[in-house]
mmCIF file of C-alpha atoms in Angstrom:
data_model
loop_
_atom_site.group_PDB
_atom_site.id
_atom_site.type_symbol
_atom_site.label_atom_id
_atom_site.label_comp_id
_atom_site.label_asym_id
_atom_site.label_seq_id
_atom_site.Cartn_x
_atom_site.Cartn_y
_atom_site.Cartn_z
ATOM 1 C CA MET A 25 -30.174 9.615 -10.518
ATOM 2 C CA LYS A 26 -29.582 6.167 -9.013
ATOM 3 C CA THR A 27 -32.599 3.919 -9.469
ATOM 4 C CA ALA A 28 -33.529 0.723 -7.648
ATOM 5 C CA SER A 29 -32.370 -1.288 -10.690
ATOM 6 C CA TYR A 30 -29.014 0.501 -10.617
ATOM 7 C CA ASN A 31 -28.552 -0.258 -6.903
ATOM 8 C CA ARG A 32 -29.448 -3.938 -7.374
ATOM 9 C CA MET A 33 -27.037 -4.375 -10.281
ATOM 10 C CA TYR A 34 -24.211 -2.532 -8.530
ATOM 11 C CA ARG A 35 -24.610 -4.596 -5.353
ATOM 12 C CA PHE A 36 -24.815 -7.858 -7.331
ATOM 13 C CA ILE A 37 -21.557 -7.195 -9.225
ATOM 14 C CA GLU A 38 -19.806 -5.925 -6.096
ATOM 15 C CA TYR A 39 -20.890 -8.925 -3.988
ATOM 16 C CA PHE A 40 -19.959 -11.425 -6.712
ATOM 17 C CA ALA A 41 -16.533 -9.819 -7.265
ATOM 18 C CA GLN A 42 -15.798 -9.754 -3.519
ATOM 19 C CA LYS A 43 -16.863 -13.376 -3.110
ATOM 20 C CA LYS A 44 -14.645 -14.569 -5.983
ATOM 21 C CA GLY A 45 -11.751 -12.210 -5.264
ATOM 22 C CA LEU A 46 -11.979 -10.386 -8.614
ATOM 23 C CA ARG A 47 -9.610 -7.457 -8.087
ATOM 24 C CA ASN A 48 -9.973 -5.844 -11.532
ATOM 25 C CA THR A 49 -13.765 -6.056 -11.445
ATOM 26 C CA LEU A 50 -13.831 -4.301 -8.062
ATOM 27 C CA ILE A 51 -11.624 -1.529 -9.494
ATOM 28 C CA ALA A 52 -13.615 -1.264 -12.737
ATOM 29 C CA LEU A 53 -17.073 -0.994 -11.152
ATOM 30 C CA PRO A 54 -16.682 2.438 -9.468
ATOM 31 C CA LEU A 55 -14.595 3.635 -12.433
ATOM 32 C CA ALA A 56 -17.459 2.844 -14.814
ATOM 33 C CA VAL A 57 -19.770 4.889 -12.580
ATOM 34 C CA LYS A 58 -17.264 7.748 -12.456
ATOM 35 C CA TYR A 59 -16.532 7.989 -16.177
ATOM 36 C CA HIS A 60 -20.148 7.542 -17.296
ATOM 37 C CA SER A 61 -21.455 10.050 -14.732
ATOM 38 C CA GLY A 62 -24.063 12.352 -16.278
ATOM 39 C CA GLN A 63 -24.355 10.316 -19.479
ATOM 40 C CA LYS A 64 -27.778 9.042 -20.546
ATOM 41 C CA ARG A 65 -28.982 6.275 -22.822
ATOM 42 C CA ASP A 66 -31.492 6.907 -25.610
ATOM 43 C CA ASP A 67 -34.284 5.696 -23.328
ATOM 44 C CA GLY A 68 -33.239 8.173 -20.599
ATOM 45 C CA GLU A 69 -31.655 5.723 -18.133
ATOM 46 C CA PRO A 70 -28.163 6.350 -16.692
ATOM 47 C CA TYR A 71 -25.588 5.133 -19.225
ATOM 48 C CA VAL A 72 -23.612 3.151 -16.643
ATOM 49 C CA MET A 73 -26.479 0.656 -16.415
ATOM 50 C CA HIS A 74 -25.548 -0.543 -19.902
ATOM 51 C CA PRO A 75 -21.993 -1.780 -19.079
ATOM 52 C CA MET A 76 -23.279 -3.190 -15.786
ATOM 53 C CA ARG A 77 -25.891 -5.233 -17.672
ATOM 54 C CA VAL A 78 -23.228 -6.444 -20.109
ATOM 55 C CA CYS A 79 -21.096 -7.543 -17.151
ATOM 56 C CA ILE A 80 -24.009 -9.284 -15.404
ATOM 57 C CA THR A 81 -24.982 -11.090 -18.625
ATOM 58 C CA LEU A 82 -21.454 -12.477 -18.895
ATOM 59 C CA ILE A 83 -21.444 -13.475 -15.213
ATOM 60 C CA LEU A 84 -24.712 -15.372 -15.692
ATOM 61 C CA LEU A 85 -23.354 -17.149 -18.787
ATOM 62 C CA ARG A 86 -20.773 -18.801 -16.467
ATOM 63 C CA PRO A 87 -17.624 -18.391 -18.634
ATOM 64 C CA GLU A 88 -15.515 -20.119 -15.955
ATOM 65 C CA PHE A 89 -16.818 -23.491 -17.216
ATOM 66 C CA ALA A 90 -15.631 -22.702 -20.743
ATOM 67 C CA PHE A 91 -12.223 -21.515 -19.492
ATOM 68 C CA ARG A 92 -11.797 -24.732 -17.491
ATOM 69 C CA GLU A 93 -12.724 -26.862 -20.493
ATOM 70 C CA ALA A 94 -10.563 -24.887 -22.933
ATOM 71 C CA TYR A 95 -7.523 -24.829 -20.629
ATOM 72 C CA PRO A 96 -7.722 -28.002 -18.490
ATOM 73 C CA ARG A 97 -4.125 -27.738 -17.261
ATOM 74 C CA LYS A 98 -4.567 -24.222 -15.879
ATOM 75 C CA SER A 99 -5.249 -23.661 -12.183
ATOM 76 C CA GLU A 100 -8.551 -22.528 -10.721
ATOM 77 C CA GLN A 101 -6.900 -19.249 -9.790
ATOM 78 C CA TRP A 102 -5.951 -18.661 -13.445
ATOM 79 C CA VAL A 103 -9.520 -19.414 -14.555
ATOM 80 C CA TRP A 104 -10.928 -16.743 -12.252
ATOM 81 C CA GLN A 105 -8.225 -14.295 -13.315
ATOM 82 C CA GLN A 106 -9.475 -14.637 -16.896
ATOM 83 C CA CYS A 107 -13.068 -14.159 -15.737
ATOM 84 C CA ASP A 108 -11.931 -11.101 -13.783
ATOM 85 C CA ILE A 109 -10.362 -9.612 -16.932
ATOM 86 C CA LEU A 110 -13.536 -10.394 -18.895
ATOM 87 C CA PHE A 111 -15.928 -8.769 -16.386
ATOM 88 C CA ALA A 112 -13.698 -5.696 -15.894
ATOM 89 C CA THR A 113 -13.446 -5.244 -19.676
ATOM 90 C CA ALA A 114 -17.236 -5.454 -19.936
ATOM 91 C CA LEU A 115 -17.642 -2.729 -17.306
ATOM 92 C CA LEU A 116 -15.150 -0.392 -18.976
ATOM 93 C CA HIS A 117 -15.666 -1.237 -22.652
ATOM 94 C CA ASP A 118 -17.046 2.243 -23.453
ATOM 95 C CA VAL A 119 -14.988 4.523 -21.193
ATOM 96 C CA VAL A 120 -12.076 5.213 -23.561
ATOM 97 C CA GLU A 121 -14.480 5.804 -26.432
ATOM 98 C CA ASP A 122 -17.168 7.863 -24.660
ATOM 99 C CA ALA A 123 -15.225 9.582 -21.881
ATOM 100 C CA GLU A 124 -12.382 10.419 -24.320
ATOM 101 C CA LEU A 125 -9.677 9.602 -21.800
ATOM 102 C CA PRO A 126 -6.226 10.993 -22.624
ATOM 103 C CA LYS A 127 -3.539 8.606 -23.894
ATOM 104 C CA LYS A 128 -6.209 5.990 -24.651
ATOM 105 C CA GLY A 129 -6.983 5.426 -20.979
ATOM 106 C CA LYS A 130 -3.431 4.914 -19.740
ATOM 107 C CA GLU A 131 -4.453 6.391 -16.357
ATOM 108 C CA LEU A 132 -6.587 3.293 -15.736
ATOM 109 C CA VAL A 133 -3.312 1.400 -15.269
ATOM 110 C CA THR A 134 -0.977 4.097 -13.899
ATOM 111 C CA VAL A 135 -3.424 5.713 -11.450
ATOM 112 C CA TYR A 136 -5.988 3.011 -10.624
ATOM 113 C CA HIS A 137 -3.672 -0.042 -11.060
ATOM 114 C CA LEU A 138 -6.001 -1.864 -13.418
ATOM 115 C CA SER A 139 -4.519 -4.823 -15.282
ATOM 116 C CA ARG A 140 -2.805 -3.923 -18.559
ATOM 117 C CA VAL A 141 -4.654 -6.825 -20.188
ATOM 118 C CA VAL A 142 -7.988 -5.175 -19.328
ATOM 119 C CA LEU A 143 -6.840 -1.869 -20.826
ATOM 120 C CA LYS A 144 -5.592 -3.668 -23.948
ATOM 121 C CA ASN A 145 -9.018 -5.238 -24.516
ATOM 122 C CA VAL A 146 -10.849 -1.977 -23.767
ATOM 123 C CA ARG A 147 -8.700 -0.291 -26.432
ATOM 124 C CA ILE A 148 -9.493 -3.064 -28.918
ATOM 125 C CA LEU A 149 -13.215 -2.458 -28.317
ATOM 126 C CA SER A 150 -12.915 1.348 -28.605
ATOM 127 C CA LYS A 151 -13.665 3.108 -31.885
ATOM 128 C CA PRO A 152 -11.974 6.411 -32.865
ATOM 129 C CA PRO A 153 -13.585 9.586 -31.415
ATOM 130 C CA LYS A 154 -16.917 10.632 -32.916
ATOM 131 C CA LYS A 155 -17.136 13.748 -35.097
ATOM 132 C CA ARG A 156 -20.678 14.203 -33.797
ATOM 133 C CA LYS A 157 -23.335 12.031 -32.197
ATOM 134 C CA HIS A 158 -23.713 8.654 -33.966
ATOM 135 C CA PHE A 159 -21.158 9.638 -36.670
ATOM 136 C CA TRP A 160 -17.717 8.096 -36.418
ATOM 137 C CA SER A 161 -14.384 9.606 -37.393
ATOM 138 C CA SER A 162 -13.112 8.798 -40.885
ATOM 139 C CA ARG A 163 -10.391 6.802 -39.083
ATOM 140 C CA TYR A 164 -12.987 4.171 -38.149
ATOM 141 C CA LYS A 165 -12.596 1.222 -40.519
ATOM 142 C CA PRO A 166 -15.192 -1.473 -39.617
ATOM 143 C CA LYS A 167 -13.320 -4.399 -41.181
ATOM 144 C CA ARG A 168 -10.119 -3.522 -39.337
ATOM 145 C CA TYR A 169 -12.032 -2.900 -36.100
ATOM 146 C CA TYR A 170 -13.852 -6.254 -36.124
ATOM 147 C CA ARG A 171 -10.761 -8.139 -37.302
ATOM 148 C CA LYS A 172 -8.880 -6.903 -34.216
ATOM 149 C CA ILE A 173 -11.772 -7.941 -31.985
ATOM 150 C CA SER A 174 -11.896 -11.427 -33.518
ATOM 151 C CA LYS A 175 -8.258 -12.040 -32.528
ATOM 152 C CA SER A 176 -9.006 -11.513 -28.817
ATOM 153 C CA LEU A 177 -11.145 -14.003 -26.901
ATOM 154 C CA ILE A 178 -12.092 -11.408 -24.262
ATOM 155 C CA ALA A 179 -13.092 -8.771 -26.833
ATOM 156 C CA SER A 180 -14.954 -11.408 -28.872
ATOM 157 C CA LEU A 181 -17.051 -12.260 -25.805
ATOM 158 C CA VAL A 182 -17.761 -8.647 -24.832
ATOM 159 C CA LYS A 183 -18.693 -7.194 -28.255
ATOM 160 C CA PRO A 184 -21.699 -9.438 -29.086
ATOM 161 C CA THR A 185 -22.904 -9.169 -25.471
ATOM 162 C CA ASP A 186 -22.672 -5.385 -25.780
ATOM 163 C CA ARG A 187 -24.722 -5.537 -28.996
ATOM 164 C CA LYS A 188 -27.260 -7.829 -27.336
ATOM 165 C CA ASP A 189 -27.871 -5.226 -24.645
ATOM 166 C CA ASN A 190 -28.081 -2.408 -27.190
ATOM 167 C CA CYS A 191 -30.687 -4.373 -29.133
ATOM 168 C CA MET A 192 -32.860 -4.686 -26.007
ATOM 169 C CA THR A 193 -33.611 -0.946 -26.320
ATOM 170 C CA PHE A 194 -33.929 -1.093 -30.107
ATOM 171 C CA GLY A 195 -37.455 0.307 -29.998
ATOM 172 C CA VAL A 196 -36.356 3.789 -28.871
ATOM 173 C CA PHE A 197 -33.721 4.191 -31.618
ATOM 174 C CA PRO A 198 -34.445 6.515 -34.567
ATOM 175 C CA GLU A 199 -35.391 4.625 -37.738
ATOM 176 C CA LYS A 200 -32.086 5.441 -39.473
ATOM 177 C CA ARG A 201 -30.057 4.105 -36.552
ATOM 178 C CA LYS A 202 -32.155 0.929 -36.358
ATOM 179 C CA LYS A 203 -31.390 0.236 -40.011
ATOM 180 C CA LYS A 204 -27.676 0.925 -39.456
ATOM 181 C CA TYR A 205 -27.646 -1.590 -36.584
ATOM 182 C CA MET A 206 -29.520 -4.220 -38.606
ATOM 183 C CA VAL A 207 -27.061 -3.973 -41.487
ATOM 184 C CA GLU A 208 -24.092 -4.011 -39.089
ATOM 185 C CA ASN A 209 -25.462 -7.124 -37.380
ATOM 186 C CA TYR A 210 -25.438 -9.061 -40.666
ATOM 187 C CA GLN A 211 -22.177 -7.609 -41.946
ATOM 188 C CA TYR A 212 -20.095 -7.847 -38.781
ATOM 189 C CA ILE A 213 -21.736 -9.076 -35.555
ATOM 190 C CA TYR A 214 -23.053 -12.447 -36.790
ATOM 191 C CA PRO A 215 -19.848 -13.150 -38.754
ATOM 192 C CA LEU A 216 -17.842 -12.246 -35.646
ATOM 193 C CA CYS A 217 -19.831 -14.819 -33.654
ATOM 194 C CA ARG A 218 -19.223 -17.479 -36.303
ATOM 195 C CA ILE A 219 -15.503 -16.781 -36.512
ATOM 196 C CA ALA A 220 -15.298 -16.790 -32.696
ATOM 197 C CA LYS A 221 -17.028 -20.180 -32.554
ATOM 198 C CA ARG A 222 -14.403 -21.581 -34.922
ATOM 199 C CA ARG A 223 -11.478 -20.052 -33.057
ATOM 200 C CA TYR A 224 -12.776 -20.696 -29.537
ATOM 201 C CA PRO A 225 -14.970 -23.839 -29.824
ATOM 202 C CA LYS A 226 -15.166 -24.371 -26.060
ATOM 203 C CA PHE A 227 -17.012 -21.035 -25.805
ATOM 204 C CA MET A 228 -19.568 -21.956 -28.464
ATOM 205 C CA ARG A 229 -22.397 -22.185 -25.910
ATOM 206 C CA ILE A 230 -21.863 -18.546 -24.905
ATOM 207 C CA PHE A 231 -21.618 -17.278 -28.487
ATOM 208 C CA ASN A 232 -24.719 -19.246 -29.545
ATOM 209 C CA THR A 233 -26.716 -17.896 -26.613
ATOM 210 C CA VAL A 234 -25.757 -14.256 -27.198
ATOM 211 C CA GLU A 235 -26.244 -14.461 -30.968
ATOM 212 C CA GLY A 236 -29.675 -16.030 -30.452
ATOM 213 C CA LEU A 237 -30.699 -13.240 -28.061
ATOM 214 C CA ILE A 238 -29.611 -10.570 -30.557
ATOM 215 C CA LYS A 239 -31.642 -12.179 -33.340
ATOM 216 C CA GLU A 240 -34.663 -12.530 -31.085
ATOM 217 C CA ASN A 241 -34.556 -8.841 -30.103
ATOM 218 C CA VAL A 242 -34.196 -7.486 -33.653
ATOM 219 C CA LYS A 243 -36.534 -9.914 -35.406
ATOM 220 C CA PRO A 244 -39.486 -7.426 -35.462
ATOM 221 C CA TYR A 245 -37.258 -4.930 -37.335
ATOM 222 C CA GLU A 246 -36.109 -7.116 -40.231
ATOM 223 C CA TYR A 247 -38.393 -5.107 -42.526
ATOM 224 C CA LEU A 248 -35.756 -2.358 -42.359
ATOM 225 C CA LEU A 249 -33.567 -4.418 -44.695
ATOM 226 C CA ASP A 250 -35.374 -2.968 -47.750
ATOM 227 C CA PHE A 251 -34.821 -3.656 -51.446
ATOM 228 C CA LYS A 252 -31.382 -2.001 -51.339
ATOM 229 C CA THR A 253 -30.136 -4.416 -48.686
ATOM 230 C CA GLY A 254 -32.749 -7.133 -49.087
ATOM 231 C CA ASN A 255 -30.219 -9.676 -50.383
ATOM 232 C CA LEU A 256 -27.821 -8.847 -47.559
ATOM 233 C CA LYS A 257 -28.508 -12.074 -45.674
ATOM 234 C CA GLU A 258 -27.766 -14.134 -48.783
ATOM 235 C CA ARG A 259 -24.572 -12.199 -49.552
ATOM 236 C CA VAL A 260 -23.364 -12.639 -45.956
ATOM 237 C CA ASN A 261 -24.109 -16.347 -45.867
ATOM 238 C CA THR A 262 -22.474 -17.090 -49.226
ATOM 239 C CA CYS A 263 -19.311 -15.010 -49.400
ATOM 240 C CA TRP A 264 -18.761 -12.509 -46.597
ATOM 241 C CA LEU A 265 -18.552 -15.141 -43.879
ATOM 242 C CA SER A 266 -15.906 -17.154 -45.660
ATOM 243 C CA ASN A 267 -12.980 -14.942 -44.622
ATOM 244 C CA PRO A 268 -13.941 -11.523 -43.264
ATOM 245 C CA PHE A 269 -11.468 -11.685 -40.361
ATOM 246 C CA ILE A 270 -9.188 -14.721 -40.682
ATOM 247 C CA ARG A 271 -6.212 -13.284 -42.582
#
């Protein structure tokens, strides 16, 4: 069921993409709706609203300023091409994983003529198929997964923004899943943000903003880091952050 919020978000992304000439974003928007059709979030809303919110968050963070600053010799057209890839990746970041597209989503390029760079980043952000709900395949290796993300600027921008949106609905998660997310934040998400700030210093404003929003949303649930993981923050800050990805 399409709600008023859904219609507003869809029109906002569509209007923005048309105004800026973002070809991949205009292709990705209806594809996100198509592939997430019938899927629901834990709070009962249509699933497609999640990638649309991730995309809108990135639009509002104005990444074009960071691209201009990081690559001053590049043209304005190139800057908006990178933004286009970023927004399209945000819209489709879950389709290969959740819709279980054959050949890792190759049809996005061959049938819908999406940029190969978008598909590459969507694949980087996709985990192996789930055995059952909330339980990943044994092929999912978190360190390897986050290391691959850290080597891509686009994926590094999308992943924390994705987690920020997930943490906005933290209250409806089961207790076990909340704890899993809290531990994952300290083990991987915050380190990813720190590594990204070192690798892509011109994007530090975006990473700081998103990381701050995640911490603000999960702050009421820090009690879930019980005596078994109570020293997790200290362990992360002293040793895990030193070289979890840069190898």
